[in-house]
XYZ file of C-alpha atoms in Angstrom:
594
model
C 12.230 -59.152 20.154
C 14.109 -55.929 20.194
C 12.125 -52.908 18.348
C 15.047 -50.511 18.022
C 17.988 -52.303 15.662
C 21.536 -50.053 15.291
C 20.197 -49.553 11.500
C 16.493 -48.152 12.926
C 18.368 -46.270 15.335
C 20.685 -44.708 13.164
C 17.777 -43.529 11.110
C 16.236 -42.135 13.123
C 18.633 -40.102 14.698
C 19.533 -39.016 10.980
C 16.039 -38.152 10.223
C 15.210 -36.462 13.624
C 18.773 -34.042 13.211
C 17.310 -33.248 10.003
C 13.932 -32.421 10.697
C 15.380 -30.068 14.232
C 18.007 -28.043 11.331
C 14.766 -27.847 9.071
C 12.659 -26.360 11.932
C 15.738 -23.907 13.809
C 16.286 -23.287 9.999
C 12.621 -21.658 9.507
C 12.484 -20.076 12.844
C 15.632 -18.346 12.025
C 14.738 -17.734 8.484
C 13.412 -14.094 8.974
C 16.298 -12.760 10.621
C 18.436 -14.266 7.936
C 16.293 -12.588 5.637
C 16.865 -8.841 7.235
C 19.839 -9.328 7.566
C 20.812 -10.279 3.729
C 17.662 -7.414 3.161
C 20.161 -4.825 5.180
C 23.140 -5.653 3.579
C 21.652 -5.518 0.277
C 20.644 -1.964 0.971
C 23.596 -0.784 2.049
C 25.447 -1.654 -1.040
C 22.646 -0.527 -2.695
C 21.721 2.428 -1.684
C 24.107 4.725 -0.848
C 25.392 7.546 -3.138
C 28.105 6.698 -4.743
C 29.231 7.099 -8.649
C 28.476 4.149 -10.650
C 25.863 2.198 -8.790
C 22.454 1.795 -10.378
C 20.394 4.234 -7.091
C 22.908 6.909 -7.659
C 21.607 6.787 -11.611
C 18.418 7.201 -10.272
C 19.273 9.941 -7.498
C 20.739 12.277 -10.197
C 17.837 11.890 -12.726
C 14.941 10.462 -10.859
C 12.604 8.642 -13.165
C 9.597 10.382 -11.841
C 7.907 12.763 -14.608
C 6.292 15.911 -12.501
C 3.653 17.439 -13.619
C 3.464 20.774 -12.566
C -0.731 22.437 -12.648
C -1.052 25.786 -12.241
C -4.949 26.531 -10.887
C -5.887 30.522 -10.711
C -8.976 32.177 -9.080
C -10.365 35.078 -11.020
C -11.821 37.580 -9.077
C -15.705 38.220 -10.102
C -16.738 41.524 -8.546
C -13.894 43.992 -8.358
C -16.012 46.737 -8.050
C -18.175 46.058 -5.463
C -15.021 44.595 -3.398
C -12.657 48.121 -3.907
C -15.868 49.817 -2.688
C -16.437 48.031 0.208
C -19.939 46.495 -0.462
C -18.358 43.103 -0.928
C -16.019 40.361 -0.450
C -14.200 38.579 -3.024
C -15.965 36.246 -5.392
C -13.806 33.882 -6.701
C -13.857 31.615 -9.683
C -10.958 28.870 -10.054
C -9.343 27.969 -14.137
C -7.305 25.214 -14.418
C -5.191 23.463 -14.730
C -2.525 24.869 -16.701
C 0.050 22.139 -16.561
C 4.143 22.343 -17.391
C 6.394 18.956 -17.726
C 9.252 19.570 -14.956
C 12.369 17.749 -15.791
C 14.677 17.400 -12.716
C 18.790 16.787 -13.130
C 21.382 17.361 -9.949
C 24.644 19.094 -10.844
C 27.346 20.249 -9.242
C 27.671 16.790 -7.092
C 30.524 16.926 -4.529
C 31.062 14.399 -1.744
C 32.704 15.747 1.334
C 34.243 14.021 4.601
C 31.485 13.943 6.752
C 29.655 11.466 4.825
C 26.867 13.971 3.161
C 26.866 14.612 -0.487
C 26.166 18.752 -2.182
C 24.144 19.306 -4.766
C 22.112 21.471 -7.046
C 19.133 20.427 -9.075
C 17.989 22.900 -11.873
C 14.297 22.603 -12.702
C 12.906 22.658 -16.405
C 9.435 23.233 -17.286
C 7.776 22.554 -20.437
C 4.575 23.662 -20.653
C 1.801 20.768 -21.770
C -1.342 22.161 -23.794
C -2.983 18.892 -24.250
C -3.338 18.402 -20.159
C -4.005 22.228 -19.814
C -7.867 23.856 -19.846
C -6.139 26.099 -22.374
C -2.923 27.820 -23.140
C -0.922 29.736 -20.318
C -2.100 33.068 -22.209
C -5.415 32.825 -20.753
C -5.507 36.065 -18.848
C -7.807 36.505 -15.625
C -8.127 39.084 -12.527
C -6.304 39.514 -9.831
C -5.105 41.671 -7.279
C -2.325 44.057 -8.597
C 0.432 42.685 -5.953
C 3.270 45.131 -7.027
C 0.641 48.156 -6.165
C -0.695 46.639 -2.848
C 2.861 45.798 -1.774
C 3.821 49.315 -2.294
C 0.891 50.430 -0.082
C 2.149 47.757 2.282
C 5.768 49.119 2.498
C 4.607 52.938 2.453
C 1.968 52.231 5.209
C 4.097 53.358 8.162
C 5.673 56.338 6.253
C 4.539 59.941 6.748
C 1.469 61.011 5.317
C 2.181 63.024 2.575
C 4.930 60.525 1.110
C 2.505 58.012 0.877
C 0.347 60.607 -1.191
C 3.107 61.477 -3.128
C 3.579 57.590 -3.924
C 0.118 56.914 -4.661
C -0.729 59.447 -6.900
C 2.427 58.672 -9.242
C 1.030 55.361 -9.671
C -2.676 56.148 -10.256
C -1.375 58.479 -13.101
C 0.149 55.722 -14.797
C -3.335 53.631 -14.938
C -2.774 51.278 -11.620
C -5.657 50.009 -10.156
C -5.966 47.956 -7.115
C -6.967 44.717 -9.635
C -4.976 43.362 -12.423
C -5.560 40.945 -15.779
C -2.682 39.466 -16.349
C -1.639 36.015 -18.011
C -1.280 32.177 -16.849
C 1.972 32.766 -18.074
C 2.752 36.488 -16.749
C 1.405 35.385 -12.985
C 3.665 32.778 -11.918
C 6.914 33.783 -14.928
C 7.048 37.468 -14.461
C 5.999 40.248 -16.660
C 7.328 43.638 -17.095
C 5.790 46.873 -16.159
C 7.613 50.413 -17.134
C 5.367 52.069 -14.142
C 6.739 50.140 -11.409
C 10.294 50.600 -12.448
C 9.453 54.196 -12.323
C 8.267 53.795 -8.908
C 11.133 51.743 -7.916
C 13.753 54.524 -8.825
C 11.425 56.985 -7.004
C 11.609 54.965 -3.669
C 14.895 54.801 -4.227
C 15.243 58.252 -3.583
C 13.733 58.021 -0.150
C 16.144 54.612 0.882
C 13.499 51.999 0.481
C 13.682 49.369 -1.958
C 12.315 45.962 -2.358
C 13.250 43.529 -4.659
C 9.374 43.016 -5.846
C 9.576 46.403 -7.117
C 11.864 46.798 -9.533
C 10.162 46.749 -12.978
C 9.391 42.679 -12.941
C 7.008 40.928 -11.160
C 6.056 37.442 -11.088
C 5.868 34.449 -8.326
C 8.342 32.137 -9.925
C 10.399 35.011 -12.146
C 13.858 33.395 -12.415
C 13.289 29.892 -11.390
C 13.156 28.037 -14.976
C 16.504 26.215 -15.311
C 17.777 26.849 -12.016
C 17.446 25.056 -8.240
C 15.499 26.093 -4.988
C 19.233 26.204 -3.645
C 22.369 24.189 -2.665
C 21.787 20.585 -0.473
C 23.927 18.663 1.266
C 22.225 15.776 2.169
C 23.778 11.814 4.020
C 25.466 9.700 1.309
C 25.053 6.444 3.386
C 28.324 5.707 2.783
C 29.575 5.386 6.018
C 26.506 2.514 6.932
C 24.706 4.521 8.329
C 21.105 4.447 6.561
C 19.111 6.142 9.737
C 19.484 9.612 8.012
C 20.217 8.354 5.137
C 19.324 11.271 2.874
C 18.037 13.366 5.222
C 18.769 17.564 4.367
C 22.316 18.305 6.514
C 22.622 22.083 5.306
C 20.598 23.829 3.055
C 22.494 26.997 0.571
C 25.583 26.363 3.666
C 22.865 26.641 6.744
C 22.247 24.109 9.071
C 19.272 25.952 10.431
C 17.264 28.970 8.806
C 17.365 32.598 10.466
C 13.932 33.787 9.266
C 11.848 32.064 11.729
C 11.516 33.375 15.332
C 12.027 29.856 17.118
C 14.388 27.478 16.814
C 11.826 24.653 15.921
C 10.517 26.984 13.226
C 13.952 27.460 11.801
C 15.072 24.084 12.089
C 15.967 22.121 8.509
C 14.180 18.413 8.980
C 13.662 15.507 6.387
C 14.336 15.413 2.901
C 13.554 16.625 -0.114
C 10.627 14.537 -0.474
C 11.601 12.117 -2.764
C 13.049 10.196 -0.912
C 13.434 8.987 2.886
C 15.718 6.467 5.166
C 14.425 3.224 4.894
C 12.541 0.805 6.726
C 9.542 2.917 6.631
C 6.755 1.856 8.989
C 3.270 3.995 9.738
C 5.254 4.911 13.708
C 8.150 6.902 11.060
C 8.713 10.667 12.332
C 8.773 11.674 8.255
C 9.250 15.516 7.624
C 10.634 17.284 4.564
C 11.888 20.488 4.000
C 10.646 22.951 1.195
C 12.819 25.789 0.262
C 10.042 27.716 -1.602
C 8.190 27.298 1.838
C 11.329 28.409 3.790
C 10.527 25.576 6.095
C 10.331 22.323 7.320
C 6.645 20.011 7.350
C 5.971 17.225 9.330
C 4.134 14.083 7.995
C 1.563 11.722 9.425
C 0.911 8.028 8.361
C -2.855 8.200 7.319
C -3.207 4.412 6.191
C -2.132 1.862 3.496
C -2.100 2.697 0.057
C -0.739 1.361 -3.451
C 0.455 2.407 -6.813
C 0.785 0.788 -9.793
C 0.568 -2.797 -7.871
C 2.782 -1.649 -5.337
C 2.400 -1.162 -2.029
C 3.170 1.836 0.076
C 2.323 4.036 3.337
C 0.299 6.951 2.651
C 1.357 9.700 4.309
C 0.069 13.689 4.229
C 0.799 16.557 5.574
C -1.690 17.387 8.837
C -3.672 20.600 9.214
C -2.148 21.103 12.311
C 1.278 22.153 10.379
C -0.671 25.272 9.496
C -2.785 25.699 12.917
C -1.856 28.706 14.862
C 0.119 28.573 17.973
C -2.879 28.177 20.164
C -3.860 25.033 18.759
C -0.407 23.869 17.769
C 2.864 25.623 19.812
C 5.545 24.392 17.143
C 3.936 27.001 15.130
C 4.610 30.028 17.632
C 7.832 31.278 15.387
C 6.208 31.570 12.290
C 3.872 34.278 13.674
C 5.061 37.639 12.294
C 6.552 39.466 13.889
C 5.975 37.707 17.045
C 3.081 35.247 18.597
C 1.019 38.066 19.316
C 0.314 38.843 15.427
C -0.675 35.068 14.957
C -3.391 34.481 12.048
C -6.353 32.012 12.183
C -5.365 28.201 11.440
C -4.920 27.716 8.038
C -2.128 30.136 7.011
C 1.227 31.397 7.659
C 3.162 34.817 7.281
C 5.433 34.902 4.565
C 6.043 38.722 4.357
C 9.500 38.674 5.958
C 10.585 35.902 2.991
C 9.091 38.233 0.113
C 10.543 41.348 1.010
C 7.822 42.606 2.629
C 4.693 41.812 0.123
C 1.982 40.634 2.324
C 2.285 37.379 0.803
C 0.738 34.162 2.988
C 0.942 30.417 2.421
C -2.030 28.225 2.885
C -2.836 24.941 1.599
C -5.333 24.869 -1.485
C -8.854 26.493 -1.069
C -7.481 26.861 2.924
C -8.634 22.812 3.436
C -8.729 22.048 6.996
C -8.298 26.141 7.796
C -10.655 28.219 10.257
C -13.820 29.500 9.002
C -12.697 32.828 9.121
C -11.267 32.916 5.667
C -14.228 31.264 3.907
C -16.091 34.422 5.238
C -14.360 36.557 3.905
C -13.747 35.275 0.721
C -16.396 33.276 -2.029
C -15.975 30.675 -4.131
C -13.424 28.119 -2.188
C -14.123 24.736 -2.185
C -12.199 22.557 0.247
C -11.304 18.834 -0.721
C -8.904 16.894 1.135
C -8.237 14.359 -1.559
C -7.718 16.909 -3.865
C -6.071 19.737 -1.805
C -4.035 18.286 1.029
C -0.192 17.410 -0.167
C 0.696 13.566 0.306
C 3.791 11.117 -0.695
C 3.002 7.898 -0.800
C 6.468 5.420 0.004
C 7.818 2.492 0.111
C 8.245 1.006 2.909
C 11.440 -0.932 2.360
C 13.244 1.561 0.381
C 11.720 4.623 1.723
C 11.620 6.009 -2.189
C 8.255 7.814 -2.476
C 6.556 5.963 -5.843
C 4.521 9.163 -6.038
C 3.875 12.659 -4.061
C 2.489 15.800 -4.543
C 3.177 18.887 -3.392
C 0.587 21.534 -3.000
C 0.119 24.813 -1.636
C -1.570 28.239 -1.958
C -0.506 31.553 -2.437
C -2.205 34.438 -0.707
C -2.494 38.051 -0.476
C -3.543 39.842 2.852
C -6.151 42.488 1.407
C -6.714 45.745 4.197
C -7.690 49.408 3.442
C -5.047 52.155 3.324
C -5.948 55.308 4.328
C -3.976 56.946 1.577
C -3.652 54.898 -1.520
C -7.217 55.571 -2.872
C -7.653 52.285 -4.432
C -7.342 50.399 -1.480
C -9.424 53.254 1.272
C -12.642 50.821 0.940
C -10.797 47.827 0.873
C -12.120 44.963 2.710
C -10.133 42.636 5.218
C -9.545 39.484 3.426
C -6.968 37.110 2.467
C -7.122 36.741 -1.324
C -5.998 33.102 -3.062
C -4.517 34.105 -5.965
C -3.029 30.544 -7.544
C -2.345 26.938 -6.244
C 0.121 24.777 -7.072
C -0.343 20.832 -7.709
C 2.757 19.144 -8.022
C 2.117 15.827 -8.768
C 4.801 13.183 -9.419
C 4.628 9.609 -10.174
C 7.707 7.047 -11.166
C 7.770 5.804 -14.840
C 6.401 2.376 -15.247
C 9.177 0.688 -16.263
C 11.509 1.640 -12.363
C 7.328 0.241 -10.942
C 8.033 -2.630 -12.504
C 11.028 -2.908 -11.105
C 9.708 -2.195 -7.593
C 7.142 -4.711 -7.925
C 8.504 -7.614 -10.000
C 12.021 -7.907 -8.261
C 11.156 -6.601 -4.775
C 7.813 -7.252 -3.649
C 7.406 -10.232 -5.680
C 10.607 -11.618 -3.740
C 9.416 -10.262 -0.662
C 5.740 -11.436 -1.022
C 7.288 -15.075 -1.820
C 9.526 -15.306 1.169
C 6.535 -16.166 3.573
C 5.804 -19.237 1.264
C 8.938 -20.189 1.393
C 9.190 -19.829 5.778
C 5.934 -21.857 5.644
C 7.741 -24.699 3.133
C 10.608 -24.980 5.504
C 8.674 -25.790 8.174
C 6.325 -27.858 6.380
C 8.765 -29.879 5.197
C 10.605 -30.171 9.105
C 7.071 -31.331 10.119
C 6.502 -33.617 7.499
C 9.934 -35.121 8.764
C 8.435 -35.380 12.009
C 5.685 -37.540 10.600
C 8.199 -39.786 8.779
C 10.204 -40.516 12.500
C 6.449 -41.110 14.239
C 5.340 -43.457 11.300
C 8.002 -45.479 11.427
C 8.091 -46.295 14.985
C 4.091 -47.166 14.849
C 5.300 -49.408 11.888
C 8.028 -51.304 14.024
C 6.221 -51.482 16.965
C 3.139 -52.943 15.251
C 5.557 -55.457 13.415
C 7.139 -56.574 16.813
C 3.700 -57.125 18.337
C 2.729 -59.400 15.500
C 5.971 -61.673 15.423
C 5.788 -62.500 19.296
C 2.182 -63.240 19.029
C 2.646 -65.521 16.386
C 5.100 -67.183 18.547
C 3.277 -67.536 21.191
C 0.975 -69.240 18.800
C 3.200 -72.081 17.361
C 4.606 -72.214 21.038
C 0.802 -73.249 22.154
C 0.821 -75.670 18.674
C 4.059 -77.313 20.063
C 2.447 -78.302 23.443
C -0.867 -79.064 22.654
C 0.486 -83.381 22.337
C 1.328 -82.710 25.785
C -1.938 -81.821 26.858
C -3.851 -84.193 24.929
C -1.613 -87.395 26.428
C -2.452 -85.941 29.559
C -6.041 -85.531 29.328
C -5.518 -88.824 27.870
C -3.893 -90.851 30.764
C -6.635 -88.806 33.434
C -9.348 -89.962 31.215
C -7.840 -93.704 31.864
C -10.494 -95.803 33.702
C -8.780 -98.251 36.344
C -10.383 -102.159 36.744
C -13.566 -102.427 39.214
C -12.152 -104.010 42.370
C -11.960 -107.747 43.493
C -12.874 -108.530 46.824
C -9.564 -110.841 47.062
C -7.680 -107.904 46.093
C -8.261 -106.590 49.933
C -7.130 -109.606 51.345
C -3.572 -109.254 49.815
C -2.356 -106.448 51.844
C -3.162 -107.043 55.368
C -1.174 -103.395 56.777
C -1.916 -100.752 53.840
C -4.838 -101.323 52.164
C -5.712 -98.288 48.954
C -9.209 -98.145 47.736
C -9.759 -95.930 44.859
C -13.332 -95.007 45.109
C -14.292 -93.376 41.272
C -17.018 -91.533 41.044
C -18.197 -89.870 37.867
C -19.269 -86.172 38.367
C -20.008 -84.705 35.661
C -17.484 -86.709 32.950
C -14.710 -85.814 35.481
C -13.364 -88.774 37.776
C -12.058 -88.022 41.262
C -9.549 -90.391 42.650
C -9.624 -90.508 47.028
C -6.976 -92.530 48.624
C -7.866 -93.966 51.681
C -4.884 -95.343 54.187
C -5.501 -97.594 56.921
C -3.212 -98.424 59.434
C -4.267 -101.054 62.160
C -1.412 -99.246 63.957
C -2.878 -95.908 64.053
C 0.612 -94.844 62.268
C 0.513 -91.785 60.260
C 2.204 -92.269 56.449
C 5.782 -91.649 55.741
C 7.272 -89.442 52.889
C 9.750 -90.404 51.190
C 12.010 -88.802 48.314
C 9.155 -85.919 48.213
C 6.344 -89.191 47.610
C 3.843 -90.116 50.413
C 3.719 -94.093 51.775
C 1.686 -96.062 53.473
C 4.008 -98.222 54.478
C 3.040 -100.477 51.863
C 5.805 -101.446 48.865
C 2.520 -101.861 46.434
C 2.432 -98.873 43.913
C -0.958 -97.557 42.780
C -1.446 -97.944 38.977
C -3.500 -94.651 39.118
C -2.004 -91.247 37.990
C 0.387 -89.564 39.546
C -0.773 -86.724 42.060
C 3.142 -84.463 41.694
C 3.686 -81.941 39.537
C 5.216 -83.276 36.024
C 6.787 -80.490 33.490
C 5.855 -82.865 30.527
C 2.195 -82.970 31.310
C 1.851 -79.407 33.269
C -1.025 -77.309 31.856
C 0.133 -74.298 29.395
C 0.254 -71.024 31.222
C -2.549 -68.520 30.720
C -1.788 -65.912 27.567
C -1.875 -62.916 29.675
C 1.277 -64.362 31.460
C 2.964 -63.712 27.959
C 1.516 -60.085 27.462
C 3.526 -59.191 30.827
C 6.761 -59.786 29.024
C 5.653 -57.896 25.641
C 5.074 -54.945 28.139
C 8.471 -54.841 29.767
């Protein structure tokens, strides 16, 4: 019987196309997936009026909260003598609300976009220690700047200088305000001394009457950006810094690494992030560029991201990290201990330094010379952590120190004593972190969809093995079906011939009459005895011939004679068809095999 019809054929061709598609079909499903992932994003993402990530490139929906953390200095006395070195005490925070908004957005032929983003700051009393009038001690920066400007003068100018400002009540440290530190204040005695230097050609824009670290910057930008659109399809610098304020590299650095504009703003990066990314960003408060490092997985608000930070090493000296050579003032034989950098050539000349907070990962030297700092990574070292498909960092923060390089001065009196030492005098935490609702977004509608599409690969080829299963069971079925029709065959063959084999049985079971002794008379030539003899219920039949001529017997017609025309009545000793016994059941099996 034939196993494989046309019909079982056909299905199973159908079924075994079906199940190959369903299995290609899941092997290919992940490159299907990037590839509808990658043309999403480039409609997506670029910068262009009117799509839903420009909305969110001109007002980013991530409130910053800006802390302000001051040390006050605890022994001022002991330090302008000389006895000591500073104690320090840290307050905080004192936080302001920065709103962020990009104006002045201009798209240009070579694919990058310009921009300004003014920065508004509301300060927030309920997440402050207190309110940015709390006053504490300091260094007076405007009065050691001078002494810093004047210190290569001649003798008796510098005199001249210091004595004008002692008159007016200067010291060497200063209570000032939260408020006045980092906003500005006004003081009548260093405008004085600002048209005095005038006289003698030198100037500096820290001495002119105001002073304070961020005077200015409420309302207005860190400069003009031109950063990649994307619209050309390109999304490998996709928002990466292209000129910063019209420069495509800085001037203020002393190597062309060190001057070099890298990364973004921060906010965001190109995407397809992995933890291999080269990630930098550029900070134009810093006048520079950091590199990041992955430092592990991470998540916010449900969401997963790559955590990465900014390494010590971006602060090491040029000994322990060579990138670093050009920012040693004025060249990389003035280089400072890890931990720091020079920023005096930035400020117009105040010996102003950048660390991060409470010098984390710096060299020992600084906490020697200064009291009070307590290092903690978690706390103090800046990190963003982003998405990886986007590259949009869900939240970041930015932090760094500012420093004053303390030294004596042989003639400003309030500084003779002074001590060697480089004075924190604020850090900065700026945290940010995306609203809840864009999170949800993130994590309902793209790593929900994302999570799901593994399920889905494993469904695919679930279902192309499950097909396979089908095909196999239904062969075992039809084969097992085909076996059991041709051995009942077989069976009602054997029924058929069993008469057959009975009637034969029957006539060999015949027992012939005993002879006569007349019946050996009758045939004087050919004479056949039949000797029976019963062994065992089975009878034996022996023809004996005799010939009184010695002459063998003749065969005729495929029958052997004795000459004799007398016919035996016993059985025949030929093969008959009718009564031949039925073949043994393996001969039958050798067909079903073939």
């Amino acid at each position: 019987m034939t196993v494989f019809t046309f019909r079982r054929k056909l299905c199973l061709a159908v079924l075994l196309l079906t199940g190959l598609a369903t299995i290609l079909f899941g092997g290919f499903f992940q490159i299907l997936l990037n590839a509808i992932i990658h043309e999403e994003l480039e409609q997506k993402l670029p910068i262009k009026n009117g799509t839903l990530a420009f909305g969110f490139w001109r007002d980013p929906p991530v409130p910053v909260q800006f802390g302000i953390y001051v040390f006050d200095v605890q022994n001022p006395d002991e330090v302008i003598a000389g006895k000591e070195a500073p104690s320090i005490v840290e307050k905080g925070p004192y936080v302001y609300r920065m709103h962020l908004h990009k104006e002045d957005i201009k798209w240009h032929q070579n694919g990058t976009v310009s921009y300004v983003q003014p920065q508004t700051y509301f300060f927030d009393r309920e997440a402050s220690v207190g309110p940015d009038t709390d006053t504490f001690l300091t260094i007076n920066v405007p009065y050691i700047t001078i002494a810093t400007i004047m210190r290569f003068e001649l003798p008796w100018l510098q005199k001249i200088i210091d004595a004008f400002v002692r008159a007016k009540y200067e010291n060497a440290f200063r209570r000032v305000s939260v408020h006045d530190i980092w906003w500005g204040y006004e003081d009548p005695v260093l405008e004085e001394a600002a048209e005095l230097l005038k006289k003698f050609n030198i100037t500096s824009s820290l001495i002119n009457g105001k002073f304070g670290f961020y005077m200015e910057h409420n309302n207005t930008g860190d400069g003009m950006y031109n950063v990649f659109s994307g619209l050309d399809g390109n999304l490998d610098n996709y928002i990466l810094v292209d000129r910063w304020n019209g420069l495509k590299k800085l001037t203020l650095w002393t190597t062309e690494y060190a001057n070099q504009i890298r990364g973004s703003d921060g906010s965001q990066h190109p995407p397809y992030v992995t933890k291999d990314t080269s990630i930098s960003i550029f900070d134009g408060y810093l006048q520079r560029s950091l590199k990041m490092c992955y430092n592990g997985s991470s998540s916010f608000m449900g969401v997963r991201t790559l955590h990465f930070t900014v390494p010590y090493s971006e602060f090491a000296t040029a000994s322990e990290n060579p990138d670093n050579a050009g920012f040693c003032t004025p060249d990389i034989h003035h280089c400072i201990p890890s931990g720091a950098y020079n920023m005096t050539d930035a400020t117009n000349y105040a010996p102003i330094y950048v660390s991060m907070p409470h010098f984390v990962g710096g060299d020992p030297y600084y906490f020697k010379h200064v009291t009070g700092l307590h290092p903690d990574r978690l706390k103090h070292q800046p990190f963003y952590d982003i998405h990886a498909l986007t590259g949009v960092s869900l939240q970041g923060a930015r932090r760094y120190q500012l420093v004053v390089r303390t030294e004596s001065f042989e003639y400003f009196s309030a500084f003779k004593n002074f001590p060697v030492s480089y004075l924190p005098i604020l850090w900065i935490d700026g945290l940010a972190q995306m609203d809840a609702k864009t999170i949800a977004l993130f994590r309902d509608e793209v790593q929900s969809t994302l999570d799901a599409m593994p399920t889905v690969r494993g469904v695919i080829f679930g279902l192309g093995g499950f097909i396979a299963l089908i095909i196999l069971t239904l062969i075992f079925i039809w084969k097992r079906k085909a076996r059991t029709v041709f051995t009942s065959d077989i069976e009602h063959l054997d029924e058929d011939r069993k008469p057959l084999i009975q009637k034969k049985k029957k006539r060999n079971s015949r027992v012939s009459p005993p002879l006569r002794s007349g019946d050996l008379n009758t045939h004087s030539d050919d004479v056949a005895v039949r000797d029976r003899r019963q062994n065992g219920g089975v009878i034996t039949e022996e023809r004996v011939a005799q010939d009184s001529n010695n002459s063998e017997p003749k065969q005729e017609n495929g029958r052997l004679h004795s000459g004799s025309n007398v016919e035996s009545d016993g059985p025949s000793e030929f093969f008959d068809p009718r009564t031949s016994p039925v073949p043994d059941p393996a001969y039958y099996k050798s067909f079903e095999s073939t």
